[in-house]
PDB file of C-alpha atoms in Angstrom:
ATOM      1  CA  GLY T   1      -0.038   0.041   0.012  1.00 70.00           C
ATOM      2  CA  TYR T   2       2.749   2.417   0.935  1.00 72.00           C
ATOM      3  CA  LEU T   3       4.535   1.988  -2.441  1.00 69.00           C
ATOM      4  CA  ASN T   4       1.170   2.382  -4.306  1.00 68.00           C
ATOM      5  CA  LYS T   5      -0.364   5.155  -2.328  1.00 72.00           C
ATOM      6  CA  CYS T   6       2.544   7.106  -0.709  1.00 78.00           C
ATOM      7  CA  ALA T   7       5.837   6.774  -2.467  1.00 77.00           C
ATOM      8  CA  ASP T   8       4.560   8.094  -5.683  1.00 76.00           C
ATOM      9  CA  GLY T   9       4.199  11.841  -4.782  1.00 77.00           C
ATOM     10  CA  ARG T  10       1.864  12.598  -7.779  1.00 80.00           C
ATOM     11  CA  ARG T  11      -0.652   9.979  -6.922  1.00 80.00           C
ATOM     12  CA  ARG T  12      -0.383  10.820  -3.122  1.00 79.00           C
ATOM     13  CA  LYS T  13      -1.379  14.358  -3.901  1.00 80.00           C
ATOM     14  CA  ILE T  14      -4.097  13.310  -6.408  1.00 82.00           C
ATOM     15  CA  GLU T  15      -5.823  10.740  -4.036  1.00 77.00           C
ATOM     16  CA  GLY T  16      -5.017  12.418  -0.722  1.00 75.00           C
ATOM     17  CA  SER T  17      -3.956   9.146   0.890  1.00 73.00           C
ATOM     18  CA  CYS T  18      -1.158   8.644   3.235  1.00 76.00           C
ATOM     19  CA  GLU T  19      -2.161  10.524   6.495  1.00 75.00           C
ATOM     20  CA  PRO T  20      -0.462  11.945   8.123  1.00 75.00           C
ATOM     21  CA  MET T  21       0.537  14.033   5.157  1.00 76.00           C
ATOM     22  CA  SER T  22       2.872  16.185   7.176  1.00 77.00           C
ATOM     23  CA  VAL T  23       5.466  13.579   6.924  1.00 77.00           C
ATOM     24  CA  PHE T  24       5.569  14.289   3.215  1.00 75.00           C
ATOM     25  CA  ASP T  25       5.309  18.123   3.510  1.00 73.00           C
ATOM     26  CA  GLU T  26       8.046  20.120   2.107  1.00 73.00           C
ATOM     27  CA  THR T  27       9.332  21.682   5.416  1.00 74.00           C
ATOM     28  CA  ASP T  28      12.703  22.089   6.927  1.00 75.00           C
ATOM     29  CA  MET T  29      11.802  19.575   9.349  1.00 72.00           C
ATOM     30  CA  THR T  30      11.283  16.758   6.770  1.00 76.00           C
ATOM     31  CA  LEU T  31      13.846  18.047   4.248  1.00 77.00           C
ATOM     32  CA  ARG T  32      16.508  15.465   5.314  1.00 79.00           C
ATOM     33  CA  ILE T  33      14.241  12.412   5.532  1.00 82.00           C
ATOM     34  CA  ARG T  34      12.732  12.967   2.013  1.00 79.00           C
ATOM     35  CA  GLU T  35      15.989  12.043   0.442  1.00 82.00           C
ATOM     36  CA  ASP T  36      16.321   8.695   2.284  1.00 87.00           C
ATOM     37  CA  PRO T  37      13.325   6.308   1.557  1.00 87.00           C
ATOM     38  CA  LYS T  38      14.132   4.135   4.595  1.00 89.00           C
ATOM     39  CA  GLN T  39      13.929   7.416   6.843  1.00 88.00           C
ATOM     40  CA  LEU T  40      10.837   8.546   5.139  1.00 86.00           C
ATOM     41  CA  PHE T  41       8.925   5.260   5.501  1.00 86.00           C
ATOM     42  CA  ALA T  42      10.152   4.874   9.169  1.00 89.00           C
ATOM     43  CA  ALA T  43       8.781   8.474   9.997  1.00 87.00           C
ATOM     44  CA  TYR T  44       5.430   7.570   8.145  1.00 85.00           C
ATOM     45  CA  VAL T  45       5.224   4.295  10.149  1.00 86.00           C
ATOM     46  CA  ASP T  46       5.832   6.241  13.489  1.00 86.00           C
ATOM     47  CA  GLY T  47       3.230   8.781  12.481  1.00 82.00           C
ATOM     48  CA  PHE T  48       0.400   6.984  11.001  1.00 78.00           C
ATOM     49  CA  PRO T  49      -1.304   6.009  14.295  1.00 78.00           C
ATOM     50  CA  LEU T  50      -1.778   9.823  14.954  1.00 77.00           C
ATOM     51  CA  LYS T  51      -4.114  10.017  12.049  1.00 76.00           C
ATOM     52  CA  TRP T  52      -5.134   6.562  10.600  1.00 73.00           C
ATOM     53  CA  ASP T  53      -5.539   6.487   6.826  1.00 70.00           C
ATOM     54  CA  MET T  54      -8.120   3.860   5.807  1.00 70.00           C
ATOM     55  CA  HIS T  55      -5.667   2.133   3.441  1.00 69.00           C
ATOM     56  CA  PHE T  56      -3.298   1.499   6.466  1.00 73.00           C
ATOM     57  CA  PHE T  57      -5.742   0.730   9.215  1.00 77.00           C
ATOM     58  CA  PRO T  58      -5.797  -2.731  10.538  1.00 80.00           C
ATOM     59  CA  GLN T  59      -8.265  -4.535   8.289  1.00 78.00           C
ATOM     60  CA  SER T  60      -9.574  -6.774  10.999  1.00 79.00           C
ATOM     61  CA  MET T  61     -11.101  -3.773  12.708  1.00 76.00           C
ATOM     62  CA  TYR T  62     -13.368  -2.991   9.720  1.00 72.00           C
ATOM     63  CA  CYS T  63     -16.892  -4.564   9.176  1.00 74.00           C
ATOM     64  CA  ASP T  64     -17.898  -4.833  12.723  1.00 69.00           C
ATOM     65  CA  LEU T  65     -14.647  -6.478  13.835  1.00 74.00           C
ATOM     66  CA  LEU T  66     -14.155  -8.491  10.571  1.00 75.00           C
ATOM     67  CA  PHE T  67     -12.216 -11.168  12.564  1.00 77.00           C
ATOM     68  CA  ARG T  68     -15.411 -12.093  14.457  1.00 80.00           C
ATOM     69  CA  HIS T  69     -17.351 -12.652  11.309  1.00 78.00           C
ATOM     70  CA  VAL T  70     -14.701 -13.759   8.566  1.00 79.00           C
ATOM     71  CA  ASP T  71     -15.796 -17.420   8.547  1.00 80.00           C
ATOM     72  CA  ASP T  72     -19.361 -16.318   7.695  1.00 81.00           C
ATOM     73  CA  TYR T  73     -18.229 -14.554   4.339  1.00 79.00           C
ATOM     74  CA  ASP T  74     -18.702 -16.235   1.003  1.00 78.00           C
ATOM     75  CA  PHE T  75     -15.402 -14.849  -0.244  1.00 75.00           C
ATOM     76  CA  VAL T  76     -12.198 -13.539   1.452  1.00 75.00           C
ATOM     77  CA  GLY T  77      -9.525 -12.520  -0.872  1.00 74.00           C
ATOM     78  CA  ARG T  78      -6.022 -11.592  -0.110  1.00 73.00           C
ATOM     79  CA  MET T  79      -3.742  -9.148  -1.935  1.00 70.00           C
ATOM     80  CA  ASP T  80      -0.923 -11.728  -2.544  1.00 71.00           C
ATOM     81  CA  GLN T  81       0.566 -13.232  -5.640  1.00 72.00           C
ATOM     82  CA  GLY T  82      -2.735 -14.829  -6.667  1.00 77.00           C
ATOM     83  CA  PHE T  83      -4.879 -11.707  -6.098  1.00 80.00           C
ATOM     84  CA  TYR T  84      -6.074 -11.386  -9.866  1.00 82.00           C
ATOM     85  CA  GLY T  85      -6.946 -15.081  -9.806  1.00 82.00           C
ATOM     86  CA  GLN T  86      -8.936 -14.493  -6.798  1.00 83.00           C
ATOM     87  CA  LEU T  87     -10.817 -11.839  -8.486  1.00 84.00           C
ATOM     88  CA  ARG T  88     -11.673 -13.975 -11.360  1.00 83.00           C
ATOM     89  CA  ASN T  89     -12.896 -16.661  -9.065  1.00 83.00           C
ATOM     90  CA  MET T  90     -15.133 -14.075  -7.327  1.00 84.00           C
ATOM     91  CA  THR T  91     -16.476 -12.914 -10.627  1.00 83.00           C
ATOM     92  CA  SER T  92     -17.258 -16.575 -11.610  1.00 81.00           C
ATOM     93  CA  LYS T  93     -18.904 -17.250  -8.194  1.00 80.00           C
ATOM     94  CA  PHE T  94     -21.037 -14.029  -8.111  1.00 79.00           C
ATOM     95  CA  GLY T  95     -21.901 -13.180 -11.548  1.00 71.00           C
ATOM     96  CA  GLY T  96     -19.456 -13.334 -14.740  1.00 62.00           C
ATOM     97  CA  GLY T  97     -20.651 -10.883 -17.371  1.00 63.00           C
ATOM     98  CA  SER T  98     -22.243  -8.731 -14.638  1.00 73.00           C
ATOM     99  CA  ARG T  99     -21.597  -5.372 -13.235  1.00 82.00           C
ATOM    100  CA  LEU T 100     -19.044  -6.808 -10.969  1.00 83.00           C
ATOM    101  CA  SER T 101     -16.854  -8.001 -13.851  1.00 82.00           C
ATOM    102  CA  GLU T 102     -17.253  -4.686 -15.499  1.00 83.00           C
ATOM    103  CA  ALA T 103     -16.129  -2.991 -12.096  1.00 85.00           C
ATOM    104  CA  PHE T 104     -13.092  -5.291 -11.714  1.00 84.00           C
ATOM    105  CA  ASP T 105     -12.109  -4.478 -15.345  1.00 84.00           C
ATOM    106  CA  LYS T 106     -12.503  -0.781 -14.713  1.00 85.00           C
ATOM    107  CA  VAL T 107     -10.669  -0.705 -11.411  1.00 81.00           C
ATOM    108  CA  PHE T 108      -8.174  -3.328 -11.913  1.00 80.00           C
ATOM    109  CA  ASP T 109      -8.019  -4.005 -15.614  1.00 81.00           C
ATOM    110  CA  LEU T 110      -8.754  -7.554 -14.639  1.00 81.00           C
ATOM    111  CA  SER T 111      -9.152  -8.961 -18.125  1.00 80.00           C
ATOM    112  CA  PHE T 112      -5.874  -7.924 -19.384  1.00 79.00           C
ATOM    113  CA  ARG T 113      -3.972  -8.557 -16.232  1.00 77.00           C
ATOM    114  CA  LEU T 114      -5.237 -12.230 -16.346  1.00 77.00           C
ATOM    115  CA  SER T 115      -4.266 -12.676 -19.912  1.00 77.00           C
ATOM    116  CA  VAL T 116      -0.713 -11.229 -19.247  1.00 73.00           C
ATOM    117  CA  GLY T 117      -0.373 -13.243 -16.027  1.00 60.00           C
ATOM    118  CA  ARG T 118      -1.636 -16.498 -17.627  1.00 52.00           C
ATOM    119  CA  GLY T 119      -4.679 -16.567 -15.316  1.00 48.00           C
ATOM    120  CA  ASN T 120      -3.225 -16.886 -11.934  1.00 51.00           C
ATOM    121  CA  GLY T 121      -0.394 -14.519 -11.289  1.00 51.00           C
ATOM    122  CA  ASN T 122      -0.497 -10.932 -10.052  1.00 51.00           C
ATOM    123  CA  VAL T 123       0.976  -8.676 -12.544  1.00 51.00           C
ATOM    124  CA  GLY T 124       0.210  -5.364 -11.046  1.00 51.00           C
ATOM    125  CA  THR T 125       1.904  -2.855  -8.601  1.00 49.00           C
ATOM    126  CA  GLU T 126       1.602  -5.515  -5.794  1.00 50.00           C
ATOM    127  CA  THR T 127       4.031  -7.822  -7.283  1.00 53.00           C
ATOM    128  CA  GLN T 128       6.756  -5.131  -7.671  1.00 59.00           C
ATOM    129  CA  ALA T 129       6.730  -4.672  -3.905  1.00 64.00           C
ATOM    130  CA  LEU T 130       9.316  -7.347  -3.240  1.00 69.00           C
ATOM    131  CA  LYS T 131      11.739  -5.522  -5.285  1.00 73.00           C
ATOM    132  CA  HIS T 132      11.523  -2.443  -3.135  1.00 75.00           C
ATOM    133  CA  VAL T 133      11.774  -4.284   0.207  1.00 79.00           C
ATOM    134  CA  ASN T 134      15.355  -3.206   0.916  1.00 81.00           C
ATOM    135  CA  LYS T 135      14.929   0.222  -0.327  1.00 86.00           C
ATOM    136  CA  TYR T 136      12.239   1.284   1.884  1.00 86.00           C
ATOM    137  CA  PHE T 137      12.175  -1.095   4.939  1.00 87.00           C
ATOM    138  CA  THR T 138      14.452  -1.397   8.024  1.00 89.00           C
ATOM    139  CA  ALA T 139      14.177  -3.997  10.724  1.00 91.00           C
ATOM    140  CA  ALA T 140      12.890  -1.227  12.995  1.00 92.00           C
ATOM    141  CA  SER T 141      10.174  -0.002  10.754  1.00 91.00           C
ATOM    142  CA  VAL T 142       9.095  -3.656  10.020  1.00 90.00           C
ATOM    143  CA  ARG T 143       8.813  -4.307  13.732  1.00 91.00           C
ATOM    144  CA  ARG T 144       6.843  -1.206  14.296  1.00 91.00           C
ATOM    145  CA  ALA T 145       4.541  -2.042  11.455  1.00 88.00           C
ATOM    146  CA  LEU T 146       4.115  -5.473  12.795  1.00 90.00           C
ATOM    147  CA  GLU T 147       3.118  -4.046  16.262  1.00 89.00           C
ATOM    148  CA  TYR T 148       0.264  -2.125  14.524  1.00 88.00           C
ATOM    149  CA  PHE T 149      -0.888  -4.907  12.512  1.00 87.00           C
ATOM    150  CA  ALA T 150      -0.333  -7.947  14.625  1.00 89.00           C
ATOM    151  CA  VAL T 151      -4.092  -8.118  15.211  1.00 88.00           C
ATOM    152  CA  ASP T 152      -4.545  -8.815  11.486  1.00 85.00           C
ATOM    153  CA  TYR T 153      -1.984 -11.638  11.247  1.00 86.00           C
ATOM    154  CA  ILE T 154      -3.341 -13.323  14.379  1.00 87.00           C
ATOM    155  CA  ARG T 155      -7.020 -12.783  14.047  1.00 84.00           C
ATOM    156  CA  LEU T 156      -7.305 -13.224  10.385  1.00 82.00           C
ATOM    157  CA  GLY T 157      -4.797 -16.129  10.128  1.00 82.00           C
ATOM    158  CA  LEU T 158      -2.505 -14.281   7.788  1.00 81.00           C
ATOM    159  CA  GLU T 159       1.063 -15.490   7.207  1.00 83.00           C
ATOM    160  CA  ILE T 160       3.846 -12.990   7.756  1.00 86.00           C
ATOM    161  CA  PRO T 161       5.677 -12.553   4.324  1.00 83.00           C
ATOM    162  CA  GLY T 162       9.119 -14.377   4.052  1.00 84.00           C
ATOM    163  CA  TRP T 163      10.849 -11.106   3.447  1.00 83.00           C
ATOM    164  CA  VAL T 164      10.034  -9.850   6.924  1.00 87.00           C
ATOM    165  CA  ASP T 165      11.795 -12.815   8.398  1.00 88.00           C
ATOM    166  CA  ASP T 166      14.827 -12.002   6.229  1.00 88.00           C
ATOM    167  CA  ILE T 167      14.988  -8.455   7.240  1.00 87.00           C
ATOM    168  CA  LEU T 168      14.797  -9.282  10.764  1.00 88.00           C
ATOM    169  CA  GLU T 169      17.150 -12.097  10.569  1.00 88.00           C
ATOM    170  CA  GLU T 170      19.665  -9.971   8.640  1.00 84.00           C
ATOM    171  CA  ALA T 171      19.470  -7.313  11.406  1.00 82.00           C
ATOM    172  CA  ASN T 172      20.008  -9.873  13.989  1.00 79.00           C
ATOM    173  CA  GLU T 173      23.053 -11.331  12.355  1.00 79.00           C
ATOM    174  CA  MET T 174      24.522  -7.705  11.964  1.00 76.00           C
ATOM    175  CA  PHE T 175      24.225  -7.036  15.591  1.00 73.00           C
ATOM    176  CA  ALA T 176      25.323 -10.576  16.764  1.00 69.00           C
ATOM    177  CA  ASP T 177      28.812 -10.181  15.597  1.00 59.00           C
TER     178      ASP T 177
END
């Protein structure tokens, strides 16, 4: 979400996402961190509980505490490597050729992405995130984000991505010597 909504300054300004926006303001206070993607992300992670943005709020807290009702849903998707395939399955289940499929094509360009991704893979911005892990994240910022979103991983049964373990293990090795 951060790469998609915040790192791209043009998109951030148009959509108004990434509260608190003061982290990205061009003030003397933020001048030095703007040049370092890791410092900017760390400042954002430290600041976002002060003014939660809907894109970065723990998802299990939505929908009358989602975790209490998730087993009652007909469909639960995850924005992982199979995201577009999941949308295809949802369209099949709830109305292919309907307004739902039109909406998915409009928002996600689903038909094209599925043809490019051979039907299952994720070919959008989401798959590019792994390339940027070392550019934006530090062990400290990852730990802080995990503190905020632990409720999602625990209550929704989400797996912590492997790159998180890699970053934390690398930091532990660095300080173990």
